[in-house]
GROMACS .gro file of N, CA and C in nm:
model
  486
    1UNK      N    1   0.891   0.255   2.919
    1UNK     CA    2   1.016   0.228   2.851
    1UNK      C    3   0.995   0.123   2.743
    2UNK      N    4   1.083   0.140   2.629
    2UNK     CA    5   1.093   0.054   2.479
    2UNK      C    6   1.150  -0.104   2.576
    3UNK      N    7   1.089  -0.198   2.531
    3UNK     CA    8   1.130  -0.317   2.534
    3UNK      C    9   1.317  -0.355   2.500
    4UNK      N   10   1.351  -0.275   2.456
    4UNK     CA   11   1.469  -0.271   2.391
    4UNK      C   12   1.535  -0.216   2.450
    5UNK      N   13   1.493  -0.158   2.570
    5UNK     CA   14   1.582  -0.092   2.696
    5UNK      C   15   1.558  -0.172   2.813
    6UNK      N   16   1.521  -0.296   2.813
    6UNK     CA   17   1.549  -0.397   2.953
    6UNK      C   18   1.593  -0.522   2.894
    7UNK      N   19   1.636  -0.583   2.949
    7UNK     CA   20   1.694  -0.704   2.954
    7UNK      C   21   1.613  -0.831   3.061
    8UNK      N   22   1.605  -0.954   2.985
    8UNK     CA   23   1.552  -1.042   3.066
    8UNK      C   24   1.631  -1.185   3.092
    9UNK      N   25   1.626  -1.197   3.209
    9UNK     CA   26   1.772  -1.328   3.290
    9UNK      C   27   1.646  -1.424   3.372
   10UNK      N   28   1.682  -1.549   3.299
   10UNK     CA   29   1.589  -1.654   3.372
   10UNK      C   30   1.686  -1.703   3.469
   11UNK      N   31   1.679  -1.723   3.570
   11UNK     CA   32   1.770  -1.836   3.644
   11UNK      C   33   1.758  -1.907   3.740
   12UNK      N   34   1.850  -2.004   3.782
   12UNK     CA   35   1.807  -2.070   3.892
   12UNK      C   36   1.683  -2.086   3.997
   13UNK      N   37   1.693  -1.934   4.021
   13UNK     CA   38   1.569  -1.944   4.134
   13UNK      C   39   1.427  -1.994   4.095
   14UNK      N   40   1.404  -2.036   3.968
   14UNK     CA   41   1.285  -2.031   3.874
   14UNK      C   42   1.254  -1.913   3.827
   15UNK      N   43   1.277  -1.855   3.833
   15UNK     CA   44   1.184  -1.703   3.818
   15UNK      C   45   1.261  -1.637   3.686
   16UNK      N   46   1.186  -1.554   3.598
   16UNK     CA   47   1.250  -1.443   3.507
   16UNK      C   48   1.232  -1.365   3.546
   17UNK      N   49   1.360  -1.283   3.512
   17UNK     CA   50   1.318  -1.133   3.573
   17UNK      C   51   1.410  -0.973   3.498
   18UNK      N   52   1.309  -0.930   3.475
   18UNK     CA   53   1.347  -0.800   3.354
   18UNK      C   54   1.445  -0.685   3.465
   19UNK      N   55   1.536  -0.648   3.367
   19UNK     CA   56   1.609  -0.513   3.470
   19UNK      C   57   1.580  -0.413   3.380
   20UNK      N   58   1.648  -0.327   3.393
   20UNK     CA   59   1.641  -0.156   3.305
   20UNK      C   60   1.754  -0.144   3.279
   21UNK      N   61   1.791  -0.130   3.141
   21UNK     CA   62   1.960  -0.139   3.102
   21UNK      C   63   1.947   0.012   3.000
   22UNK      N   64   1.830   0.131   3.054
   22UNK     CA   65   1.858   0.230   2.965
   22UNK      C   66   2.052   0.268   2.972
   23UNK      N   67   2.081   0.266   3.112
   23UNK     CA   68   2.217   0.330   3.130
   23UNK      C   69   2.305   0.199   3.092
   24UNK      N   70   2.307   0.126   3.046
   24UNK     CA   71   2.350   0.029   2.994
   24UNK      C   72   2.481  -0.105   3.103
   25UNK      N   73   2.412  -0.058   3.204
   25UNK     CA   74   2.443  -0.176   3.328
   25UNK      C   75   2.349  -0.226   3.367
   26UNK      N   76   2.336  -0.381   3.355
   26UNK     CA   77   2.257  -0.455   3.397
   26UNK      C   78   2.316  -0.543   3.519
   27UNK      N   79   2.418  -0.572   3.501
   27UNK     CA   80   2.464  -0.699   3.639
   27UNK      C   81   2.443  -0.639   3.784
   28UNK      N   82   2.481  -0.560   3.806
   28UNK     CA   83   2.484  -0.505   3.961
   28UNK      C   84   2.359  -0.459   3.962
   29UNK      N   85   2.256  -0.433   3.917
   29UNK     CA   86   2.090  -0.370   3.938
   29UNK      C   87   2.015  -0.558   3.998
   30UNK      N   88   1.896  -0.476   4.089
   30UNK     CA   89   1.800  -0.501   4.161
   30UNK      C   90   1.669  -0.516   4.027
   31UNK      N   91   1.622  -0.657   4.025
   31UNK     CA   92   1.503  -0.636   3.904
   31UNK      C   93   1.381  -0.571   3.920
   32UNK      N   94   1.372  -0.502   3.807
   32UNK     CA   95   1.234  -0.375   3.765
   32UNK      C   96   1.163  -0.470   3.835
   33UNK      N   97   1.088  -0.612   3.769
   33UNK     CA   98   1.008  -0.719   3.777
   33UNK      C   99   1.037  -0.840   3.789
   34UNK      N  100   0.971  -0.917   3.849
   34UNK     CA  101   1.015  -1.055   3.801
   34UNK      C  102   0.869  -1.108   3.715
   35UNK      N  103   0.857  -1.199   3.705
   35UNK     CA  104   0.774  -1.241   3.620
   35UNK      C  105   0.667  -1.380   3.685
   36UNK      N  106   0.547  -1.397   3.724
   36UNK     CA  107   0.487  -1.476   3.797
   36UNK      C  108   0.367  -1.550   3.751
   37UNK      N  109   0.363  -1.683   3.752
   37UNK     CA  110   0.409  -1.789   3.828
   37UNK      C  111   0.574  -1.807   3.774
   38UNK      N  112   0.622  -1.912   3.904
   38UNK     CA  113   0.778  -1.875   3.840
   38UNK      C  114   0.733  -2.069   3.788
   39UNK      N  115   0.829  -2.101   3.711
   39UNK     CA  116   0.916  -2.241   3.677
   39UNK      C  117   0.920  -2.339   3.833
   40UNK      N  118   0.869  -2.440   3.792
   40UNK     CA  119   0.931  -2.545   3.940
   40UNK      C  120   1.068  -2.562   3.954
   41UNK      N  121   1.114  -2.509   3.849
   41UNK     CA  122   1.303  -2.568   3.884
   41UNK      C  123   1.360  -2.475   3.786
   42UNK      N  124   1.528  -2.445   3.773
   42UNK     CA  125   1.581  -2.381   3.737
   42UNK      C  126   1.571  -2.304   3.594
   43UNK      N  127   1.556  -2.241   3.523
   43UNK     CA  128   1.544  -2.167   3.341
   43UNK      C  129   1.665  -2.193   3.289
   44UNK      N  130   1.666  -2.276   3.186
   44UNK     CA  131   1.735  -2.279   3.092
   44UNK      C  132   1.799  -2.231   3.020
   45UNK      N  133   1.673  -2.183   2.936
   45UNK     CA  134   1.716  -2.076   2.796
   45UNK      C  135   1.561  -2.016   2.789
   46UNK      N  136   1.573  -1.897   2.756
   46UNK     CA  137   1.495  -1.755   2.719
   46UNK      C  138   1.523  -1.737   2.593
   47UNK      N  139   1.438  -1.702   2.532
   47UNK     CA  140   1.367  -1.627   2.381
   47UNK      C  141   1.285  -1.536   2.334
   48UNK      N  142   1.310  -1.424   2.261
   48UNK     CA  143   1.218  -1.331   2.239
   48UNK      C  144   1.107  -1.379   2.112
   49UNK      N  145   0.978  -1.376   2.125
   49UNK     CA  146   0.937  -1.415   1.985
   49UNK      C  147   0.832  -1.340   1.933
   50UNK      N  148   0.810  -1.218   1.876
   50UNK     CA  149   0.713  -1.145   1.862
   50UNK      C  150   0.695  -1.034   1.923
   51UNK      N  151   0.539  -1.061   1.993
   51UNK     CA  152   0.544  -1.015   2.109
   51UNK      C  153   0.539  -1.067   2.283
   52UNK      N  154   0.652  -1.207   2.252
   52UNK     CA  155   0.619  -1.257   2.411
   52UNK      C  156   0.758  -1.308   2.401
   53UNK      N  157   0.775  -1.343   2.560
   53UNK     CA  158   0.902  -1.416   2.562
   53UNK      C  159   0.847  -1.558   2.661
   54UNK      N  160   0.965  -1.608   2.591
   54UNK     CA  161   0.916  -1.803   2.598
   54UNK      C  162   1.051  -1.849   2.692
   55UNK      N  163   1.007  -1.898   2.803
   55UNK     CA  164   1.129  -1.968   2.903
   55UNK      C  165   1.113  -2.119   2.935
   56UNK      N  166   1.214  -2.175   2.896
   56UNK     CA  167   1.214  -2.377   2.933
   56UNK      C  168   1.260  -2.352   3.004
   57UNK      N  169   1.281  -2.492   3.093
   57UNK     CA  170   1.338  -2.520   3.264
   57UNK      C  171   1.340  -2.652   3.271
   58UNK      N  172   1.391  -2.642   3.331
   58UNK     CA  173   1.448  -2.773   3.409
   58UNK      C  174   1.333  -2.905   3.444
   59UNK      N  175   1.231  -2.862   3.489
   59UNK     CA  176   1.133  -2.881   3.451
   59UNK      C  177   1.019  -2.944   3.347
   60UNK      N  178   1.104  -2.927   3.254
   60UNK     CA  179   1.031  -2.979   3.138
   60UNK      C  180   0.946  -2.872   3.043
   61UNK      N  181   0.926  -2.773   3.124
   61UNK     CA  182   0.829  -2.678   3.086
   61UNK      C  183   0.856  -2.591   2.964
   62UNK      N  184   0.772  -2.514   2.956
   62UNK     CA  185   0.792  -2.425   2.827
   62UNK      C  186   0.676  -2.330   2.917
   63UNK      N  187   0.726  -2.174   2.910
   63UNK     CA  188   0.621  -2.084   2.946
   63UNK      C  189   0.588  -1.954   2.829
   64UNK      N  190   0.511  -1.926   2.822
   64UNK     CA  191   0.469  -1.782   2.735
   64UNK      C  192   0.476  -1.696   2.801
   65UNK      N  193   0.545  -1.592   2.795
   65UNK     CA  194   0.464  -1.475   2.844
   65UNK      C  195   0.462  -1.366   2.765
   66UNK      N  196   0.322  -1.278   2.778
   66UNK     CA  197   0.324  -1.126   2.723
   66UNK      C  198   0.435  -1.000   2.797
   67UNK      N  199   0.451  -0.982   2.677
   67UNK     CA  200   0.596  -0.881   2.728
   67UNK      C  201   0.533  -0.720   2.780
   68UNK      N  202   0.379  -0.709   2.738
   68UNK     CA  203   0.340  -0.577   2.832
   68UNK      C  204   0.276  -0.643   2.938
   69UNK      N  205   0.183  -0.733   2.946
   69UNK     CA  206   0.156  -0.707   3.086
   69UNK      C  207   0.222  -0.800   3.178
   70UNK      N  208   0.326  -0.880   3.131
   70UNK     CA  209   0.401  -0.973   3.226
   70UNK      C  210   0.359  -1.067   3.276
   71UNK      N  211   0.214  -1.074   3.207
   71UNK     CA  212   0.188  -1.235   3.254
   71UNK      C  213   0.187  -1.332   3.155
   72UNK      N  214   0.152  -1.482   3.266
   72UNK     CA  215   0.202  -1.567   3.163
   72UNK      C  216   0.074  -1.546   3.085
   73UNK      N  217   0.067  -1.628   2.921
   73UNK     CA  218  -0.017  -1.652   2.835
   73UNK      C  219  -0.070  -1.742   2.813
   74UNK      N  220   0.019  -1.880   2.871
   74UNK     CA  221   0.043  -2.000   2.858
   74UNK      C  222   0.133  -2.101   2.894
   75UNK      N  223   0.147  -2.206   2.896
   75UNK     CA  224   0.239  -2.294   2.918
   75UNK      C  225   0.224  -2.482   2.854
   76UNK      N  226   0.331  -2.487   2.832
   76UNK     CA  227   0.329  -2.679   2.755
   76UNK      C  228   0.410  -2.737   2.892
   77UNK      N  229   0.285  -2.818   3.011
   77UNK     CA  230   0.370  -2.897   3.067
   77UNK      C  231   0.288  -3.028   3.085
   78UNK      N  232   0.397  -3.121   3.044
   78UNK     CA  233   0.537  -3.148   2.977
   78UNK      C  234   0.576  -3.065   2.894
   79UNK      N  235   0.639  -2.992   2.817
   79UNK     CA  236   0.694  -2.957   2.666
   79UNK      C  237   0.785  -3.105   2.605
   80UNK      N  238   0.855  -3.163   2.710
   80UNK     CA  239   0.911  -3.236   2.687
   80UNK      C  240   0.929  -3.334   2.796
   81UNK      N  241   1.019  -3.472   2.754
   81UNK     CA  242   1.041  -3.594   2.879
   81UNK      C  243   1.131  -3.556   2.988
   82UNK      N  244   1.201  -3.435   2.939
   82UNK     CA  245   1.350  -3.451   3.033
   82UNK      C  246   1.330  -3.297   3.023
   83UNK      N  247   1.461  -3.236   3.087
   83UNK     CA  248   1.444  -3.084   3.104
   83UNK      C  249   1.472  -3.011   2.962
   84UNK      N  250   1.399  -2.864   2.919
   84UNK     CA  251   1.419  -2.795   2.801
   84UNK      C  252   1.554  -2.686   2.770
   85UNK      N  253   1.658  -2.756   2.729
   85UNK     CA  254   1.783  -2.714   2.745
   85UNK      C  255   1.791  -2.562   2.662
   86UNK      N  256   1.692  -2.546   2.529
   86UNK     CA  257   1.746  -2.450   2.424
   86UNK      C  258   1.610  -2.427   2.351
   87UNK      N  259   1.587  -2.273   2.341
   87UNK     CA  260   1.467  -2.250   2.227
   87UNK      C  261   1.514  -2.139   2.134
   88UNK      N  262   1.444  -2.175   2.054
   88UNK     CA  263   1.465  -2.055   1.925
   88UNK      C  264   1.362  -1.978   1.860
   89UNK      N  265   1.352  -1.895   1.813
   89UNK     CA  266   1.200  -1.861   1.741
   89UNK      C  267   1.274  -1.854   1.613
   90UNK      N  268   1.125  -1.878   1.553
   90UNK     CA  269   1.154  -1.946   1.389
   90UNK      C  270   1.040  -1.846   1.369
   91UNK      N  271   1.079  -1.718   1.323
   91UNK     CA  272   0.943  -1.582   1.258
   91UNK      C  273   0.901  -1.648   1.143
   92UNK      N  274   0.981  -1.736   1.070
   92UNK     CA  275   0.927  -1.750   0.902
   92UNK      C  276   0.781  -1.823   0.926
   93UNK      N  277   0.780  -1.905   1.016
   93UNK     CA  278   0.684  -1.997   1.048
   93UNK      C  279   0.591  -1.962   1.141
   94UNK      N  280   0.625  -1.890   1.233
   94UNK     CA  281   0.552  -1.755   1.342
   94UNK      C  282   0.549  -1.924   1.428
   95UNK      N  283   0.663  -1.967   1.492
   95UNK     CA  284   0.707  -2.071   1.561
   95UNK      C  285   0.806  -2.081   1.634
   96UNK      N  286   0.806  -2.195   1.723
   96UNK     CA  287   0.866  -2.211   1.837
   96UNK      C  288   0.987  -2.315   1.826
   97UNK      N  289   1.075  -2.317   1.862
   97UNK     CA  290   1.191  -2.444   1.879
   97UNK      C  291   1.236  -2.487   1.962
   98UNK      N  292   1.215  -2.610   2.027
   98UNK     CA  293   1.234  -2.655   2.134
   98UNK      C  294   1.306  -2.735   2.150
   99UNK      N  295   1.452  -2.775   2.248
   99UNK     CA  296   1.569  -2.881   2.220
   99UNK      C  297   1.529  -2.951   2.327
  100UNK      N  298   1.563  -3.064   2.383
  100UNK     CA  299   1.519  -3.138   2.526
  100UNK      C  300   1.715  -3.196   2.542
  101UNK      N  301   1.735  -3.236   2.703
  101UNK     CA  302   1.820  -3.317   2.715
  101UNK      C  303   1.849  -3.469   2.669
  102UNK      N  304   1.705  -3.513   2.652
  102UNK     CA  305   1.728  -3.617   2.601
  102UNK      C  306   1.730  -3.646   2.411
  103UNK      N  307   1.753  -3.576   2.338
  103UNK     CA  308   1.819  -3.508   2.195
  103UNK      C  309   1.691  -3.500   2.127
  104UNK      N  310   1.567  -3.458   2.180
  104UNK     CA  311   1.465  -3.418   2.114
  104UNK      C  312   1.452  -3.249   2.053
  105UNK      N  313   1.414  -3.274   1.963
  105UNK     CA  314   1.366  -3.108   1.874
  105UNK      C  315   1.235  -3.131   1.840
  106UNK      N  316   1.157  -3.000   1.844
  106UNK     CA  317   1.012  -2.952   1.839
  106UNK      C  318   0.983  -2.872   1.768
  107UNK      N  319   0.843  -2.837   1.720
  107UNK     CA  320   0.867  -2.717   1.635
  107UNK      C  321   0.707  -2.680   1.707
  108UNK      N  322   0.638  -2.557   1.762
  108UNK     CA  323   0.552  -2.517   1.835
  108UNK      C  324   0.469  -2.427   1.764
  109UNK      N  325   0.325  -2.425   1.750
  109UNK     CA  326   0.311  -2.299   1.656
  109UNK      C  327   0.311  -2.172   1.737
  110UNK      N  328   0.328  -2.108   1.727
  110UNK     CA  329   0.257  -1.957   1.799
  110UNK      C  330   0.135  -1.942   1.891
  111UNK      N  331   0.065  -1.951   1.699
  111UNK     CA  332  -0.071  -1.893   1.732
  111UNK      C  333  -0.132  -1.993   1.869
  112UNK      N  334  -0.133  -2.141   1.839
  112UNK     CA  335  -0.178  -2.230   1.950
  112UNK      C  336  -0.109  -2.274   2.069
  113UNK      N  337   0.004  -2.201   2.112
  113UNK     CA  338   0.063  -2.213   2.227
  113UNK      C  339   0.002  -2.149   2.314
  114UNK      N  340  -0.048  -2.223   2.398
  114UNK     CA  341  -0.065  -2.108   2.549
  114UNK      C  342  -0.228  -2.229   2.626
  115UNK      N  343  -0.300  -2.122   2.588
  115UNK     CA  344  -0.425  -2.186   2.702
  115UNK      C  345  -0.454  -2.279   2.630
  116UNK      N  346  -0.495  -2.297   2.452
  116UNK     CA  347  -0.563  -2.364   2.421
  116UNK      C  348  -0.474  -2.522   2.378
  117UNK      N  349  -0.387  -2.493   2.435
  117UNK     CA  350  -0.253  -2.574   2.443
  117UNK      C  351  -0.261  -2.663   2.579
  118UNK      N  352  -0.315  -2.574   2.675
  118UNK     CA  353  -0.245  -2.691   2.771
  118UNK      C  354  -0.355  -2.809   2.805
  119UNK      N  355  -0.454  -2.858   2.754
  119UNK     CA  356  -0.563  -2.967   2.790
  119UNK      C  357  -0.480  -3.069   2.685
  120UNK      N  358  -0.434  -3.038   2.523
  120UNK     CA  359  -0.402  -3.102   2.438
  120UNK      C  360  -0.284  -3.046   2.375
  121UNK      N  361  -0.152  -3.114   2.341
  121UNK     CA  362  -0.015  -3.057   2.311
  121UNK      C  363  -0.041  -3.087   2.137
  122UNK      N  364  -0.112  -3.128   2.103
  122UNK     CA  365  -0.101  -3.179   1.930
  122UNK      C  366  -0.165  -3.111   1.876
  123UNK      N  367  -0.265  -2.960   1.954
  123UNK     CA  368  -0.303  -2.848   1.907
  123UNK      C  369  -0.165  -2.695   1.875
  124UNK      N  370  -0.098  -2.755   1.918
  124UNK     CA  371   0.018  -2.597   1.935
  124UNK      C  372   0.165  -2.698   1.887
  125UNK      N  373   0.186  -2.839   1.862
  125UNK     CA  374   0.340  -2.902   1.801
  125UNK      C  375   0.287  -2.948   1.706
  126UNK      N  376   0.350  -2.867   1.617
  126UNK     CA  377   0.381  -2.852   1.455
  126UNK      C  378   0.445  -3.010   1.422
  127UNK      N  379   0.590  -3.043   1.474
  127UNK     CA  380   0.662  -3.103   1.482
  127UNK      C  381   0.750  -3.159   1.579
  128UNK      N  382   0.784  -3.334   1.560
  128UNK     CA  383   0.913  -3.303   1.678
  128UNK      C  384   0.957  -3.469   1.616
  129UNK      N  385   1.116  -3.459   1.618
  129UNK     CA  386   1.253  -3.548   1.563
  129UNK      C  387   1.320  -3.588   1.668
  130UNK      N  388   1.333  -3.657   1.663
  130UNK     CA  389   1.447  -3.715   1.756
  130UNK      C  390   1.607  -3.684   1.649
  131UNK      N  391   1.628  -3.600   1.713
  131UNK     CA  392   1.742  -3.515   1.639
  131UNK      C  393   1.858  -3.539   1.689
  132UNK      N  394   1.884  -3.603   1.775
  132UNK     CA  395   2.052  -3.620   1.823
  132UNK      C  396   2.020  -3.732   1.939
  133UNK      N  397   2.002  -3.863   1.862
  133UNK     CA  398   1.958  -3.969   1.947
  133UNK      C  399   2.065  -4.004   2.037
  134UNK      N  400   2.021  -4.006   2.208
  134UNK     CA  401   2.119  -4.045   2.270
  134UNK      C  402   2.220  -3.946   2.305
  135UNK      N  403   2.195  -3.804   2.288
  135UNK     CA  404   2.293  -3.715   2.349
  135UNK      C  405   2.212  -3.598   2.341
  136UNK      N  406   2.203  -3.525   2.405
  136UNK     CA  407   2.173  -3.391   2.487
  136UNK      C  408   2.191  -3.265   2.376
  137UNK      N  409   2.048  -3.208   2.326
  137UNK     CA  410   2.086  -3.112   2.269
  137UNK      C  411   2.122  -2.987   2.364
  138UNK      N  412   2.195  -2.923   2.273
  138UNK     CA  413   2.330  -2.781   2.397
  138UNK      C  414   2.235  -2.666   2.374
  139UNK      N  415   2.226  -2.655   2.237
  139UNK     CA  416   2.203  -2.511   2.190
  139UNK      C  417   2.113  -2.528   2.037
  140UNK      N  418   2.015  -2.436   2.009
  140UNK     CA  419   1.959  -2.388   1.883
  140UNK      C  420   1.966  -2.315   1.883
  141UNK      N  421   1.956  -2.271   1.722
  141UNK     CA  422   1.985  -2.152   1.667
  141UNK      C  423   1.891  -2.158   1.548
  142UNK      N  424   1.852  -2.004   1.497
  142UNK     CA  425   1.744  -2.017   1.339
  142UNK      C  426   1.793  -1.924   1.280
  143UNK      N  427   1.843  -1.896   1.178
  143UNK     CA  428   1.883  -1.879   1.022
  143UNK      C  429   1.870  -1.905   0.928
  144UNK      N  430   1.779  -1.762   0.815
  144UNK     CA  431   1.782  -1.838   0.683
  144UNK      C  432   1.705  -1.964   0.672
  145UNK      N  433   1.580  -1.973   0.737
  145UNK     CA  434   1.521  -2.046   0.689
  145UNK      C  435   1.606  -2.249   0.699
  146UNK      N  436   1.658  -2.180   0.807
  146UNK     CA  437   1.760  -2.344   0.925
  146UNK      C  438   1.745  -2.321   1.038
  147UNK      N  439   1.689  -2.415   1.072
  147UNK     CA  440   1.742  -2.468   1.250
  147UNK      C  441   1.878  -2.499   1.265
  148UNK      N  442   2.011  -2.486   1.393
  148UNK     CA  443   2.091  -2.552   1.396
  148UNK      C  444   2.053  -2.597   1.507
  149UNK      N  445   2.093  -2.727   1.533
  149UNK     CA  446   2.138  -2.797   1.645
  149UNK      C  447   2.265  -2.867   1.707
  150UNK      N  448   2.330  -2.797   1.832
  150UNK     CA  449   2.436  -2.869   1.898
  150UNK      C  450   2.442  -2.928   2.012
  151UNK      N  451   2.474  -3.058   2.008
  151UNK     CA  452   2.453  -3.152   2.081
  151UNK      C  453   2.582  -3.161   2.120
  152UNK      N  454   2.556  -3.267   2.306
  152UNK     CA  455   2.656  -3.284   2.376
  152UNK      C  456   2.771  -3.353   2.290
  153UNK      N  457   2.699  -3.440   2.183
  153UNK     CA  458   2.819  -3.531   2.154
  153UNK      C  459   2.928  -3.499   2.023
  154UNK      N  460   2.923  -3.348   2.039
  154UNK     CA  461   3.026  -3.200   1.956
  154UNK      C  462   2.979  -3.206   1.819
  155UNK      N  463   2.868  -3.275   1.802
  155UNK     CA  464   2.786  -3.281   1.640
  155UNK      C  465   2.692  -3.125   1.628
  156UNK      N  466   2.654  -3.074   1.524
  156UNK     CA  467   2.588  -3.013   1.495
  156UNK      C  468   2.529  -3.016   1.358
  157UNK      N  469   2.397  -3.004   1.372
  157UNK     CA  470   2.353  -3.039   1.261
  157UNK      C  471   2.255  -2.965   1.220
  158UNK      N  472   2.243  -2.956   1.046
  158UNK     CA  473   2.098  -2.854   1.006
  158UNK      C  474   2.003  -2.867   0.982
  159UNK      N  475   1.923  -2.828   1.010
  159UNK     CA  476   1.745  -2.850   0.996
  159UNK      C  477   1.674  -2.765   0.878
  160UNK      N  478   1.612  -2.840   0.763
  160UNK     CA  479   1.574  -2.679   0.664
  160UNK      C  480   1.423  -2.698   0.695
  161UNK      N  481   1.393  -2.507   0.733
  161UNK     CA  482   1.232  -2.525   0.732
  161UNK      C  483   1.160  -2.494   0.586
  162UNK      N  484   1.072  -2.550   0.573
  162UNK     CA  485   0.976  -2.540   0.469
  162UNK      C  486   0.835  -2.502   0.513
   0.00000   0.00000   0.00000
């Protein structure tokens, strides 16, 4: 089946896990897969980027995985100090976006995320701002060549990539 006919739900339990939404119900189904090793603590936010999908947690973590064979590729732990609330993929840059609770933003490359990533983090982060000092980023978003960021404290603000 096309990638574009399952759906993937990180949650609580740590774990992601893909269903089959050809018939176009996903809530009441039993998952195709889950996805293994799971997260030490709850998933955040999920992202498609390419060809892998990228899950933060609670944790701190950031995971890769390949979307055919379901394993992981990689992982940034730490990714961050506090848990990874929000990611985005940024294609212009073939990159990663990473929000933290404590109002940090990241920018990850692709290509160096994963194995050759996890001995040294300043091989695979592009970037990272302290973007909403003192309050909790909620949510990112990428457009047009912008990051948005919304933070707990009802601010949102734009990021231009170059």
């Amino acid at each position: 089946k096309q990638w574009y006919q399952r759906r993937v739900r990180g949650s609580r339990d740590h774990f992601c896990k893909i269903y089959d939404a050809t018939d176009g119900i996903v809530s009441a189904r039993v998952p195709t897969a889950t996805l293994n090793p799971p997260h030490f603590d709850g998933i955040e936010s999920i992202v498609w980027g390419n060809e892998h999908l990228y899950s933060g947690s609670r944790d701190a973590t950031i995971k890769k995985w390949h979307l055919q064979t379901r394993k992981e590729k990689g992982a940034q732990r730490p990714a961050h100090k506090d848990r990874v609330q929000a990611l985005a993929y940024v294609p212009a840059l073939s990159a990663l976006a990473s929000a933290s609770r404590n109002g940090t933003l990241k920018l990850w490359s692709e290509d160096n995320f994963g194995a050759a990533a996890k001995t040294d983090q300043s091989k695979s982060l592009i970037a990272e701002i302290n973007a909403h000092p003192g309050s909790s980023i909620q949510d990112i978003a990428y457009h047009n060549n912008c990051l948005y960021t919304a933070s707990g404290d009802t601010t949102v603000k734009v990021w231009s990539i170059k």
